[in-house]
Amino acid sequence: FFTDFERQPVGTTGTSGLEVLSPTAAGYAAIQTDPKLSANNFGIFKQYMPVATAPIGAANGGCIEYDKAARSGEAGQIGAFNAPANGSCPAGTVEVGAITFSAPAFTNFENFVQSVDFNMSEKDQIRGRFVYNKSDTLDTTANLPAFYLTEPARFYLFTLGEYHTFTPSVLNEFRVGYNRFATNDPAGNFPYPGLDAFPNVLLNDLGGVNIGPDPNAPQETIQNFYNGVDNVTWTKGAHTLKFGGEYRWYISPQTFTQRQRGDYEYNSAQMFLEDFSPDIIGERSQGASVYYGNQKGIYGYANDSWRVDTHLTLNLGVRYE
């Protein structure tokens, strides 16, 4: 028998993530004077958007519009509110600063191998193999570090073979095997008051920041593969005959529904903070379905290596799939 276990944690230099804009302390103070402010949405915003330490650019360069009074005649108006002067920004705007996050980068590997060979008698041998590979890496697709999650991948392989000698000229090999692969991109269990899943909220005037998990999450792939093989080798005179068959069974559930948690994109953070409908896109899928990519396969063959003389051997065979 043979046993081996390895663990290999790999960490690399963190990479700079997307630069986003977030209100400064003065900007937050101005937003909180909005009489139409949604307590629910502002709570989410303040929880995940850190306070910027300084405004960007020259005077008034780090200001975003927060006054929609001039649009009162348009459909979907968001009410007349003139944000007070704050920081270096005049009334009707909100002071913001730039924030860049350094995304950590690591992958942890764990590998386990087990091998067993057992000679039961002169005519029977049993061979077993088991391999387990585990990989965990950090998914940094989300804009904000609070939504970085570990992305797992798991691999399993098991095979058991029995080799039997009927006579010196007749041998049989029988194997069964199992292989499993599983990975998923989790969306986490972040709570969002009033919703059963945390959506992706995209605010264009804040550098396109996306408040929410990886936009491609959740998704999952699993593949279970079972197989059985039997091969017979018969040596008779100048002929070496081989024949056998294999059965394969794949069970593969997969889940990926676009906009499963909802995508909501706003040109203006004010529209989100006052809980208006998105002016760019607001979509969410109906439920999440599982697709089963299941398959079964049957294979058979017969083969003859015929040694015609010392100079010529013919290999003849037929196969069915």
Short mmCIF file of C-alpha atoms in Angstrom, two decimals, residues 187-314:
data_model
loop_
_atom_site.label_atom_id
_atom_site.label_comp_id
_atom_site.label_asym_id
_atom_site.label_seq_id
_atom_site.Cartn_x
_atom_site.Cartn_y
_atom_site.Cartn_z
CA ALA A 187 -23.17 34.30 -3.71
CA GLY A 188 -23.02 34.08 0.07
CA ASN A 189 -25.83 34.64 2.54
CA PHE A 190 -25.73 38.43 2.69
CA PRO A 191 -29.07 39.77 3.98
CA TYR A 192 -30.96 42.48 2.14
CA PRO A 193 -34.07 43.72 4.00
CA GLY A 194 -37.21 43.07 1.97
CA LEU A 195 -35.57 40.65 -0.47
CA ASP A 196 -34.78 36.93 -0.27
CA ALA A 197 -31.39 37.40 -1.99
CA PHE A 198 -28.82 40.16 -2.19
CA PRO A 199 -29.00 41.71 -5.70
CA ASN A 200 -26.36 43.57 -7.70
CA VAL A 201 -26.85 47.33 -7.50
CA LEU A 202 -24.80 49.27 -10.07
CA LEU A 203 -24.34 53.02 -9.54
CA ASN A 204 -22.82 54.69 -12.59
CA ASP A 205 -22.13 58.12 -11.11
CA LEU A 206 -19.94 56.49 -8.44
CA GLY A 207 -17.46 55.05 -10.91
CA GLY A 208 -19.73 52.16 -11.85
CA VAL A 209 -19.47 50.55 -8.42
CA ASN A 210 -21.39 47.30 -8.09
CA ILE A 211 -22.79 46.72 -4.62
CA GLY A 212 -23.28 42.98 -4.37
CA PRO A 213 -21.59 39.60 -4.87
CA ASP A 214 -19.95 38.28 -8.03
CA PRO A 215 -22.48 39.11 -10.81
CA ASN A 216 -22.05 35.56 -12.19
CA ALA A 217 -22.96 33.94 -8.87
CA PRO A 218 -24.45 31.67 -7.84
CA GLN A 219 -23.63 28.87 -10.23
CA GLU A 220 -22.71 25.25 -9.67
CA THR A 221 -21.47 22.25 -11.65
CA ILE A 222 -21.34 18.65 -10.45
CA GLN A 223 -20.36 15.61 -12.46
CA ASN A 224 -20.64 12.08 -11.08
CA PHE A 225 -19.20 9.41 -13.36
CA TYR A 226 -19.65 5.68 -12.76
CA ASN A 227 -18.18 2.98 -14.96
CA GLY A 228 -17.60 -0.75 -15.13
CA VAL A 229 -15.14 -2.54 -17.46
CA ASP A 230 -14.44 -6.19 -18.17
CA ASN A 231 -11.65 -7.41 -20.48
CA VAL A 232 -10.75 -11.01 -21.38
CA THR A 233 -7.43 -12.02 -22.97
CA TRP A 234 -7.16 -15.50 -24.53
CA THR A 235 -3.93 -16.71 -26.09
CA LYS A 236 -4.36 -19.67 -28.43
CA GLY A 237 -1.59 -20.70 -30.78
CA ALA A 238 -0.73 -17.81 -33.11
CA HIS A 239 -3.77 -15.82 -31.96
CA THR A 240 -4.10 -13.41 -29.05
CA LEU A 241 -7.81 -12.69 -28.65
CA LYS A 242 -9.12 -9.80 -26.57
CA PHE A 243 -12.73 -8.87 -26.04
CA GLY A 244 -14.69 -6.93 -23.49
CA GLY A 245 -17.13 -4.16 -22.73
CA GLU A 246 -17.67 -1.01 -20.72
CA TYR A 247 -20.66 0.76 -19.21
CA ARG A 248 -20.57 4.48 -18.34
CA TRP A 249 -23.13 6.54 -16.47
CA TYR A 250 -22.83 10.31 -16.11
CA ILE A 251 -25.00 12.25 -13.64
CA SER A 252 -24.32 15.97 -14.06
CA PRO A 253 -26.60 18.59 -12.44
CA GLN A 254 -25.71 22.17 -13.38
CA THR A 255 -27.16 25.46 -12.18
CA PHE A 256 -26.69 28.88 -13.71
CA THR A 257 -29.60 31.27 -14.13
CA GLN A 258 -28.78 34.75 -15.34
CA ARG A 259 -29.87 37.55 -12.98
CA GLN A 260 -31.04 35.01 -10.43
CA ARG A 261 -30.63 37.54 -7.61
CA GLY A 262 -31.58 40.60 -9.68
CA ASP A 263 -29.60 43.30 -11.52
CA TYR A 264 -30.49 46.95 -10.86
CA GLU A 265 -28.52 49.69 -12.60
CA TYR A 266 -28.88 53.41 -11.90
CA ASN A 267 -27.34 56.45 -13.54
CA SER A 268 -27.72 58.27 -10.23
CA ALA A 269 -27.02 57.07 -6.70
CA GLN A 270 -29.74 59.46 -5.57
CA MET A 271 -32.38 57.38 -7.38
CA PHE A 272 -31.29 54.29 -5.48
CA LEU A 273 -31.06 56.11 -2.16
CA GLU A 274 -34.59 57.46 -2.61
CA ASP A 275 -35.80 53.99 -3.64
CA PHE A 276 -36.93 54.74 -7.19
CA SER A 277 -37.04 52.24 -10.00
CA PRO A 278 -33.74 51.86 -11.89
CA ASP A 279 -33.47 54.09 -14.96
CA ILE A 280 -31.05 51.77 -16.83
CA ILE A 281 -32.07 48.20 -16.07
CA GLY A 282 -34.06 46.37 -13.45
CA GLU A 283 -34.43 42.66 -14.04
CA ARG A 284 -34.62 39.45 -12.05
CA SER A 285 -35.19 35.90 -13.26
CA GLN A 286 -38.09 33.77 -12.13
CA GLY A 287 -36.55 31.12 -9.89
CA ALA A 288 -33.47 29.02 -10.60
CA SER A 289 -33.64 25.80 -12.60
CA VAL A 290 -31.27 22.83 -12.56
CA TYR A 291 -30.13 21.32 -15.86
CA TYR A 292 -29.18 17.65 -15.79
CA GLY A 293 -26.58 16.79 -18.41
CA ASN A 294 -26.99 13.05 -17.76
CA GLN A 295 -25.67 10.48 -20.23
CA LYS A 296 -25.18 6.72 -20.46
CA GLY A 297 -22.76 4.87 -22.70
CA ILE A 298 -22.24 1.24 -23.71
CA TYR A 299 -19.08 0.00 -25.43
CA GLY A 300 -17.95 -3.40 -26.68
CA TYR A 301 -15.06 -4.76 -28.73
CA ALA A 302 -13.35 -7.90 -30.01
CA ASN A 303 -9.75 -7.98 -31.22
CA ASP A 304 -7.39 -10.57 -32.64
CA SER A 305 -3.62 -10.21 -33.02
CA TRP A 306 -2.74 -13.01 -35.42
CA ARG A 307 0.94 -13.81 -35.81
CA VAL A 308 0.94 -15.19 -39.35
CA ASP A 309 4.72 -15.81 -39.34
CA THR A 310 7.86 -14.30 -37.87
CA HIS A 311 7.62 -11.37 -40.29
CA LEU A 312 3.86 -10.62 -40.33
CA THR A 313 1.25 -10.00 -37.64
CA LEU A 314 -2.32 -8.97 -38.46
#
